[in-house]
Short mmCIF file of C-alpha atoms in Angstrom, two decimals:
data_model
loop_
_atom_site.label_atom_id
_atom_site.label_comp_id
_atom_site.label_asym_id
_atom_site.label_seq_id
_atom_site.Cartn_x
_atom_site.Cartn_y
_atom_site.Cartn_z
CA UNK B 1394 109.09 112.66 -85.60
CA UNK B 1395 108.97 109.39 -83.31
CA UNK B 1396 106.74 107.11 -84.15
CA UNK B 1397 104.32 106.58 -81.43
CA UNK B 1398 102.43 103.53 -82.98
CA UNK B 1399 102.43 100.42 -80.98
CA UNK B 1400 100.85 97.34 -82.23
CA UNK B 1401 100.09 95.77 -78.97
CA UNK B 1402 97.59 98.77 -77.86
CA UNK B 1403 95.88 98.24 -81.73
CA UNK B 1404 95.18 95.05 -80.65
CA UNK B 1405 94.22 95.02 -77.60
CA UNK B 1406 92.01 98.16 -78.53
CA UNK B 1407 90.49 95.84 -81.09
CA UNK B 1408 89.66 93.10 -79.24
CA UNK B 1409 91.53 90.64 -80.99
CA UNK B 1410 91.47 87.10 -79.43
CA UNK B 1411 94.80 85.88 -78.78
CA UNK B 1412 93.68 82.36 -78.58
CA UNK B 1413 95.68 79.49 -81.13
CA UNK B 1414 98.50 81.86 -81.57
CA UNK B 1415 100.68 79.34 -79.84
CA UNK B 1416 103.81 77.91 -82.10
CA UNK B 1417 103.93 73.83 -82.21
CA UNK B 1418 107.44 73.51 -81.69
CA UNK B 1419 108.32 69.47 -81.26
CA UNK B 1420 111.90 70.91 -79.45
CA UNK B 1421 113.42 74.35 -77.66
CA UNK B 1422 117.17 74.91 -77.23
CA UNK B 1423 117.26 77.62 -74.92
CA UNK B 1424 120.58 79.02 -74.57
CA UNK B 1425 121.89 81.42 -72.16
CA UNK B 1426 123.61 84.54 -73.62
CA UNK B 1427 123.70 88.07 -72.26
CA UNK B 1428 121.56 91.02 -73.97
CA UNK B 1429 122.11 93.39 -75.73
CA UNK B 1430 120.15 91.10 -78.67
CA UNK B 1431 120.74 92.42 -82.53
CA UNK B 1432 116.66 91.92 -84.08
CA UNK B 1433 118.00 88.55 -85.29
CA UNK B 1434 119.20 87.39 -82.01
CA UNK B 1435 121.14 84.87 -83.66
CA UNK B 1436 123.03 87.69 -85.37
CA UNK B 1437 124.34 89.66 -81.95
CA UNK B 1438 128.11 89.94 -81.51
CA UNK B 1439 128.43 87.99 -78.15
CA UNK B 1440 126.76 84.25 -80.62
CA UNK B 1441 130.05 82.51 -81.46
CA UNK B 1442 129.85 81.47 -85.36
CA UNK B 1443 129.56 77.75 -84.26
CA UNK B 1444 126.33 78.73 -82.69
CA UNK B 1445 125.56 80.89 -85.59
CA UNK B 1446 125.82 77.98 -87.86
CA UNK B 1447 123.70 75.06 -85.70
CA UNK B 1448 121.01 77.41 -86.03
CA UNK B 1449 121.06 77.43 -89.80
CA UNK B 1450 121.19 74.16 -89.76
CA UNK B 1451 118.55 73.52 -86.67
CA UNK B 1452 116.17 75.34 -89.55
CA UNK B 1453 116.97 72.66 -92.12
CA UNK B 1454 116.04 69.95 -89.60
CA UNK B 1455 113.05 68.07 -90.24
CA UNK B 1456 111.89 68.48 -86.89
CA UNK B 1457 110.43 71.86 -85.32
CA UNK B 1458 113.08 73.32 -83.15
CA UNK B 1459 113.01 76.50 -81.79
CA UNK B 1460 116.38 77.97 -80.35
CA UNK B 1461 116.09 80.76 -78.36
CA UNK B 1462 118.63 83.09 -76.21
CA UNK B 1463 118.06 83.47 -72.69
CA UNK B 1464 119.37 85.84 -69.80
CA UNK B 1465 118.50 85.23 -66.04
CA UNK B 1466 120.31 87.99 -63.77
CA UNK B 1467 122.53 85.43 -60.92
CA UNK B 1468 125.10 85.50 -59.04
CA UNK B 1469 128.64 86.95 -60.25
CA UNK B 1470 130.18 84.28 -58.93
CA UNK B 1471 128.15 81.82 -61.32
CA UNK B 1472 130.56 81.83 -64.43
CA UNK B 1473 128.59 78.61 -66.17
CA UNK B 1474 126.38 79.08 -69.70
CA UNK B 1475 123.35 77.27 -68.94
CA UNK B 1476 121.69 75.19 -71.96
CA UNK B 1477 117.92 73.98 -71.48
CA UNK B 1478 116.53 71.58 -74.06
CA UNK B 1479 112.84 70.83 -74.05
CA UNK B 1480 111.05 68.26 -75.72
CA UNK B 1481 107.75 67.43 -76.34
CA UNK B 1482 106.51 64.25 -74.43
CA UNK B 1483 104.66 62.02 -77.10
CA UNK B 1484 101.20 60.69 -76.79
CA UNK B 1485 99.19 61.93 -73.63
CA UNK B 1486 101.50 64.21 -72.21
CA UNK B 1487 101.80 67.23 -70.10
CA UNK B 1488 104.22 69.13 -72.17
CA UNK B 1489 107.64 68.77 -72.37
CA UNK B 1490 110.76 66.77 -70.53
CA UNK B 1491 113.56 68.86 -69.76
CA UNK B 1492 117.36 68.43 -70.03
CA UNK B 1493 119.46 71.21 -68.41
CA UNK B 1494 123.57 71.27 -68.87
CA UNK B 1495 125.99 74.44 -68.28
CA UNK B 1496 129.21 74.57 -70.13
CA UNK B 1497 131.97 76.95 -69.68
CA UNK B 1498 130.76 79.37 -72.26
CA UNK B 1499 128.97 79.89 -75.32
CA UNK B 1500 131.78 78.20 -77.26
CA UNK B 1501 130.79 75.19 -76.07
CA UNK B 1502 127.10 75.50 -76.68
CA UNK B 1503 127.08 74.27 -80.43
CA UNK B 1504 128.99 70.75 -79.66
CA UNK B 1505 126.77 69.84 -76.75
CA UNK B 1506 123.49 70.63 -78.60
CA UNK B 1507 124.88 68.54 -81.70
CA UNK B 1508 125.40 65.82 -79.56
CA UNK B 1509 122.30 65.90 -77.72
CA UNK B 1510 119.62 66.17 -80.74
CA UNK B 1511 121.50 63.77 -82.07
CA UNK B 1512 121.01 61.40 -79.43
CA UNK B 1513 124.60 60.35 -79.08
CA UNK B 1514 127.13 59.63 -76.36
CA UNK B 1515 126.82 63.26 -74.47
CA UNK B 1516 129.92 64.12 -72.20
CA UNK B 1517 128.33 66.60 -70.32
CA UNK B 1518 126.15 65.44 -67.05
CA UNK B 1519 123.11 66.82 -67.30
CA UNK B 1520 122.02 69.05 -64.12
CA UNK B 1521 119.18 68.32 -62.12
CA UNK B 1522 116.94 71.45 -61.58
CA UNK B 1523 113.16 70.85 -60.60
CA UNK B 1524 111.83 74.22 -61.69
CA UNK B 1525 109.42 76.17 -63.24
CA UNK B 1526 110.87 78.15 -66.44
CA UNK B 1527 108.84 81.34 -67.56
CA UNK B 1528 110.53 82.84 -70.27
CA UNK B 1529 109.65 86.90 -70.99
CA UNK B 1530 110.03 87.60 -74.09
CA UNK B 1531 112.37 91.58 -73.96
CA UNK B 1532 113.36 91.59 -77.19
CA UNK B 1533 112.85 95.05 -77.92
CA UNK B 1534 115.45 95.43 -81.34
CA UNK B 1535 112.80 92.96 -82.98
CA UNK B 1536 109.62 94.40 -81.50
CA UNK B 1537 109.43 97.83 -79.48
CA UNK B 1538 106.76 96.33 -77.70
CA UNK B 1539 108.58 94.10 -76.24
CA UNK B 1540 110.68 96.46 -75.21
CA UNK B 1541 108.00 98.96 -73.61
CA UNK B 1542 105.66 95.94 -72.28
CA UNK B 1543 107.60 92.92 -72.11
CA UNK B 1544 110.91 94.76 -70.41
CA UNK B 1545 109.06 96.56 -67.64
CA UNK B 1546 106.87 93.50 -66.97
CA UNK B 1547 109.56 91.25 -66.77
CA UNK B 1548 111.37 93.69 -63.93
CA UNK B 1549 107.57 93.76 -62.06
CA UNK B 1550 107.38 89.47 -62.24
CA UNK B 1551 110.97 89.78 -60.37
CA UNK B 1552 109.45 91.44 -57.46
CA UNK B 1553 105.81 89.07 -57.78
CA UNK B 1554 107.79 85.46 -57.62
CA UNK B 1555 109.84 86.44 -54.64
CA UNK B 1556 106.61 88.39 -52.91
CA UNK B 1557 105.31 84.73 -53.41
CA UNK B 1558 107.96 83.23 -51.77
CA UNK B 1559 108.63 81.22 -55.11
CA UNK B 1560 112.22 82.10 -56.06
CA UNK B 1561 113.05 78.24 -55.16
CA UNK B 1562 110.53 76.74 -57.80
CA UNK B 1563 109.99 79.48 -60.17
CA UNK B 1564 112.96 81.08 -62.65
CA UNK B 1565 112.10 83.98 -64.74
CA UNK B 1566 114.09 84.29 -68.15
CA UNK B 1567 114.43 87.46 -70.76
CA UNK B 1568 113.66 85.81 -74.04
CA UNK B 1569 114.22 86.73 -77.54
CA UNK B 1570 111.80 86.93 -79.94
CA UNK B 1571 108.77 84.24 -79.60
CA UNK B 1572 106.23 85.47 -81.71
CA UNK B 1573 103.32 87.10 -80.97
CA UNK B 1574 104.77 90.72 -79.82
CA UNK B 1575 101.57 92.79 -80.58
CA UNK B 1576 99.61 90.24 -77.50
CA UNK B 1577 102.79 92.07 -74.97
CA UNK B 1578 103.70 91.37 -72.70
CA UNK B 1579 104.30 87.74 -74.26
CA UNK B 1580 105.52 84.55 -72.33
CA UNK B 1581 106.04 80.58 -72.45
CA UNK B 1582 105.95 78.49 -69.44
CA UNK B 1583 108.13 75.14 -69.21
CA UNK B 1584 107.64 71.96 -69.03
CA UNK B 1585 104.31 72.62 -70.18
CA UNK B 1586 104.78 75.25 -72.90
CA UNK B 1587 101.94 77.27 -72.74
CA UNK B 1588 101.97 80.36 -74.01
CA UNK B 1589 100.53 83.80 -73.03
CA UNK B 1590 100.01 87.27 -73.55
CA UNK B 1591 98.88 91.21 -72.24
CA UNK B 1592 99.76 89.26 -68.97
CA UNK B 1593 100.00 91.91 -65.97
CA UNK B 1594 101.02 90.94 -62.11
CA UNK B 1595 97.61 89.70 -61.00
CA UNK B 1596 97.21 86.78 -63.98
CA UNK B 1597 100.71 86.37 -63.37
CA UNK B 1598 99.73 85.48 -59.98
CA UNK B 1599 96.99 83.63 -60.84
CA UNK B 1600 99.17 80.83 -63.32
CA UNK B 1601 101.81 80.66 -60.98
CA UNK B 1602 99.67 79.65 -57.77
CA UNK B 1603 96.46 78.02 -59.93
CA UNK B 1604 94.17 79.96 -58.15
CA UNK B 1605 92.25 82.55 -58.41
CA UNK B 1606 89.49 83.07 -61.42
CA UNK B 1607 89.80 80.38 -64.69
CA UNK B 1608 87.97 83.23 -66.63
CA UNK B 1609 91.44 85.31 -67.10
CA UNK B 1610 92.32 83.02 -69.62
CA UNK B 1611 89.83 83.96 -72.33
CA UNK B 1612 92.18 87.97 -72.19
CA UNK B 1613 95.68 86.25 -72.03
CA UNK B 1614 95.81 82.46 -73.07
CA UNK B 1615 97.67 82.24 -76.46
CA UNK B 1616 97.52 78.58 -76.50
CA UNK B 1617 99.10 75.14 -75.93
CA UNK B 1618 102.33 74.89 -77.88
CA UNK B 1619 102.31 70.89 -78.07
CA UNK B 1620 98.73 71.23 -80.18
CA UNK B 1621 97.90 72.27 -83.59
CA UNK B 1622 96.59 76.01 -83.86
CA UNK B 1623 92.95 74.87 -84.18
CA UNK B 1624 93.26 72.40 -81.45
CA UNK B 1625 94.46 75.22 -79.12
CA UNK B 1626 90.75 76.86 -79.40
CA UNK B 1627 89.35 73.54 -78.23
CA UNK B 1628 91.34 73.26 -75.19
CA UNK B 1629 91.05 76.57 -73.73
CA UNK B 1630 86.99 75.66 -74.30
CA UNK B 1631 88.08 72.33 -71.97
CA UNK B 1632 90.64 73.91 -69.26
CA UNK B 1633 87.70 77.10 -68.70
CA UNK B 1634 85.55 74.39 -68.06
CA UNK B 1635 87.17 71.81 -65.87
CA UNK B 1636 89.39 74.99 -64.35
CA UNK B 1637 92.98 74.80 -62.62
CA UNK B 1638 92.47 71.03 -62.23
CA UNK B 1639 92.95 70.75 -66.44
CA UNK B 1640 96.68 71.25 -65.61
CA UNK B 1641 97.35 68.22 -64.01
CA UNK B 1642 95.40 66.25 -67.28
CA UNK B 1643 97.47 64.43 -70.00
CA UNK B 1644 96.09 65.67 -73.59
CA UNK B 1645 96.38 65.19 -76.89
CA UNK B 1646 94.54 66.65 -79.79
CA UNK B 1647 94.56 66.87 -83.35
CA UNK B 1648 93.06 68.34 -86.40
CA UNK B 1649 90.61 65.36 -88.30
CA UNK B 1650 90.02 67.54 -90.87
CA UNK B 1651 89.97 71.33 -92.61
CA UNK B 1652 88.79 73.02 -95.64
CA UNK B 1653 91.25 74.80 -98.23
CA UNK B 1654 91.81 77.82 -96.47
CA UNK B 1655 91.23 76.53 -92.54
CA UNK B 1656 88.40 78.60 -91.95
CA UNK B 1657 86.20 75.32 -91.05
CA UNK B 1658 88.15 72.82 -88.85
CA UNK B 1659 87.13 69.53 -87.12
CA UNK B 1660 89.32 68.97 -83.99
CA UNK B 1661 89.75 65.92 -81.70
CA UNK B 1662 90.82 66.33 -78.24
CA UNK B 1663 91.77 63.43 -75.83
CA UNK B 1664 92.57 63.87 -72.11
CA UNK B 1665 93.01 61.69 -68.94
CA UNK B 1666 92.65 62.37 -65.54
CA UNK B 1667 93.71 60.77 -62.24
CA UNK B 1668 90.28 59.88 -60.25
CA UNK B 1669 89.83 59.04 -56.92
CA UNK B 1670 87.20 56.53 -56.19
CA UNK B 1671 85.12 57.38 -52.85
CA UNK B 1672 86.33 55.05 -49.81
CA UNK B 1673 88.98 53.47 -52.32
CA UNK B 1674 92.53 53.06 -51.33
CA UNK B 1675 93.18 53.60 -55.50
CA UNK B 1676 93.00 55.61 -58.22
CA UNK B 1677 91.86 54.76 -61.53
CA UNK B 1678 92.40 57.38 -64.22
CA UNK B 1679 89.07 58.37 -67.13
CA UNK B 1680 89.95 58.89 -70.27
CA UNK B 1681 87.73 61.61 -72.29
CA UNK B 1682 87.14 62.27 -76.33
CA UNK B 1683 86.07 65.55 -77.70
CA UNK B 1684 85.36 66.97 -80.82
CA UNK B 1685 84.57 69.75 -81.94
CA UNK B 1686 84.66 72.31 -85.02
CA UNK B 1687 86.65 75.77 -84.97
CA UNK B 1688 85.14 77.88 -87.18
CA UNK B 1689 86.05 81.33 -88.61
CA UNK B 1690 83.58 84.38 -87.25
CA UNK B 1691 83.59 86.14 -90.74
CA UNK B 1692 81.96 89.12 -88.92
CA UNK B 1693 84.77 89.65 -86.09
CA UNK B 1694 87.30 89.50 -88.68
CA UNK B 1695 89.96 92.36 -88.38
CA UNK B 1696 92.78 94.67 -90.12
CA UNK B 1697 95.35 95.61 -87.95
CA UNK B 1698 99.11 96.03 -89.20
CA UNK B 1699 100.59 93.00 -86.55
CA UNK B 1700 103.90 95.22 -85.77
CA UNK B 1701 105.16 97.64 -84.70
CA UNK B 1702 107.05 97.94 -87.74
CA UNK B 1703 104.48 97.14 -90.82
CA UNK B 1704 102.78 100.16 -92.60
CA UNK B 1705 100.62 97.48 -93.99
CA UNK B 1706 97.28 96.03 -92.26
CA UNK B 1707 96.19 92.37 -92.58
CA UNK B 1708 93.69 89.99 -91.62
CA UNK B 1709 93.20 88.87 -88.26
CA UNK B 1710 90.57 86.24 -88.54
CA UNK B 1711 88.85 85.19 -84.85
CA UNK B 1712 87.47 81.77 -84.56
CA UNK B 1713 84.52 80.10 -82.32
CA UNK B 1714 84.19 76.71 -81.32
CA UNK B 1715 81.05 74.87 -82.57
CA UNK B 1716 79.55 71.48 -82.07
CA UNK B 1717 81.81 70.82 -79.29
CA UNK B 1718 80.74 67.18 -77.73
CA UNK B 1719 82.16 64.43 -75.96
CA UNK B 1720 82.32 61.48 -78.36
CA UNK B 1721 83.96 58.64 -75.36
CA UNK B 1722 84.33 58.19 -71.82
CA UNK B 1723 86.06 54.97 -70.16
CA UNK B 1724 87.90 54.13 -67.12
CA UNK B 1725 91.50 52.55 -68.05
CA UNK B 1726 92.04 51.14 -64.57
#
C-alpha cells in the first residue's frame, strides 16, 4: 500500500512557524550537474570521484560550506558547467558576494573550487553575471515532498519570472536537498540568502518585485541564512516592521546570550540604512541597535514526525520575541 503521508501538509496543518529554520552557512559551492539526483546528491552517477572527494573534505573544513548541485534548463548549444560560489560579506552586509566560473565539465569542478577556497592563483576568469539566483529545492529521492511541491512549483515559477518580464535579472535553479523539506515548496535566494518556504506564485511574486503585502512573510519566511537561528526571529520582527525597504539595510546580529537548552535567548541586531536628508544634496546613513529575547512558547510546542520518511514524531518548539527594544540610534555621516 503507498504511503500517502506527507510531512509538509502535517505541518502546515499544524501551524508550525517556519521562522529561524534558516542554515548559517559562511560559504555555498553551487555546482551545476544534471538530475536525476541519488538521496545523497553527492552520491549520483553523473559526480566525478574528484568531486565526490572535495565534498568529504569541504565537511572537514573549519568553515561552514554548503555544496549543492544545481540544474537550470538552457540552451543546447551551451556545453559549459557553471560553478557559483557565495560568500558571506562580513560585518554589515547584505548577504553574500558572488563568484561565477564555467568549466568544460564536471571534471573540472573539484580543481577550480580547491583553488578558489583556497584563495590561490585561480586560472579560470571568473564570469560576470548580475543576477538574481533562486534556487528550488526538487530533490524528490531525499524528500517526496520535494518532489510533489517543490517539482511542480519550480515548473509554475518558470512561467511567473518570464510573465514578469524578469528572465534577464532573475535565474531559477533545481536544487538538491537544503533542508527544511516538510516547509515545501523550499527555496534560497542569492546574494542575499534568504530562505523560504510553502511559497506559491503570488509570494513568489511578491519577493521578486518587493511589493505587494510585508505580512506574507510571517506563512513563508524561514529566515536569514547569514544570522544565527535565534537572530532570524528578531529580524523578521524588524523587516515586518520597516517592510520591503529592510532589503536594501546592512545587518548584523548575534546571540549575547542563551540558557542550556536555548529555550531563553538574548539577541542583538544592528542595521544601517541610507537616509536622505530633506532639501540635502547627501545622504547620511543611521545606524540602529536592537535587542531583544526569543523565547520558547512551551504551550505551542508540537510533535510532528519532520519527514516524509520518519515513523517517529519529535518536538517542534515555536518561539516569540519578547522585550524587543532599540538600545542606539546615531547618524555615521
Amino acid at each position: 500500500m503507498m504511503n500517502s503521508f506527507f510531512c509538509a501538509e502535517e505541518s502546515q496543518g499544524a501551524g508550525e512557524d517556519l521562522i529561524g529554520s534558516a542554515v548559517a552557512a559562511e560559504i555555498y559551492v553551487l555546482i551545476e550537474c544534471p538530475p536525476p539526483w541519488s538521496a545523497n546528491a553527492f552520491d549520483s552517477k553523473q559526480v566525478p570521484t574528484n568531486l565526490r572527494t572535495l565534498v568529504q573534505e569541504l565537511k572537514q573544513d573549519q568553515r561552514p560550506i554548503r555544496p549543492l548541485l544545481i540544474y537550470r534548463d538552457r540552451s543546447k548549444q551551451e556545453h559549459r558547467t557553471s560553478v557559483l560560489i557565495f560568500r558571506q560579506q562580513a560585518g554589515l552586509s547584505e548577504g553574500y558576494s558572488k563568484q561565477e566560473f564555467q568549466v568544460s565539465s564536471l571534471d573540472a569542478v573539484a580543481p577550480l573550487v580547491t583553488e578558489v577556497l583556497s584563495n590561490g592563483d585561480v586560472h579560470n576568469e571568473p564570469v560576470e553575471i548580475q543576477t538574481k539566483d533562486i534556487l528550488v529545492c526538487t530533490h524528490g529521492s531525499y524528500d517526496k515532498c520535494c518532489a510533489k511541491y517543490g517539482q511542480s512549483f519550480y515548473r509554475q515559477a518558470i512561467s511567473t519570472v518570464a510573465g514578469l518580464a524578469l528572465n534577464s535579472e532573475v535565474r531559477l535553479w533545481q536544487a538538491s536537498h537544503i533542508g527544511g523539506h516538510r516547509f515545501a515548496p523550499t527555496a534560497i535566494a542569492f546574494p542575499d540568502g534568504r530562505y523560504y518556504g510553502r511559497l506559491n506564485q503570488e509570494t513568489l511574486t511578491a519577493i521578486l518585485t518587493r511589493s505587494g503585502d510585508i505580512q506574507c512573510f510571517n506563512q513563508v519566511y524561514r529566515g536569514w541564512g547569514v544570522l544565527p537561528w535565534a537572530a532570524q526571529v528578531v529580524e523578521r520582527e524588524l523587516l515586518l516592521k520597516h517592510g520591503w525597504e529592510w532589503f536594501d539595510y546592512q545587518v548584523t546580529g548575534r546571540v549575547i546570550d542563551h540558557n542550556e537548552d536555548e529555550s531563553h535567548n538574548r539577541v542583538e541586531l544592528t542595521f544601517a540604512r541610507l537616509d536622505d536628508p530633506e532639501g540635502g544634496t547627501a545622504s547620511q546613513h543611521s545606524l540602529e541597535t536592537y535587542q531583544a529575547d526569543v523565547i520558547e512558547n512551551a504551550n505551542q510546542a508540537l510533535q510532528l514526525r519532520g519527514s516524509c520518511g520518519s515513523t517517529d514524531t519529535y518536538k517542534m518548539s515555536q518561539y516569540m520575541v519578547q522585550n524587543l527594544v532599540r538600545l542606539s540610534y546615531s547618524n555615521i555621516g
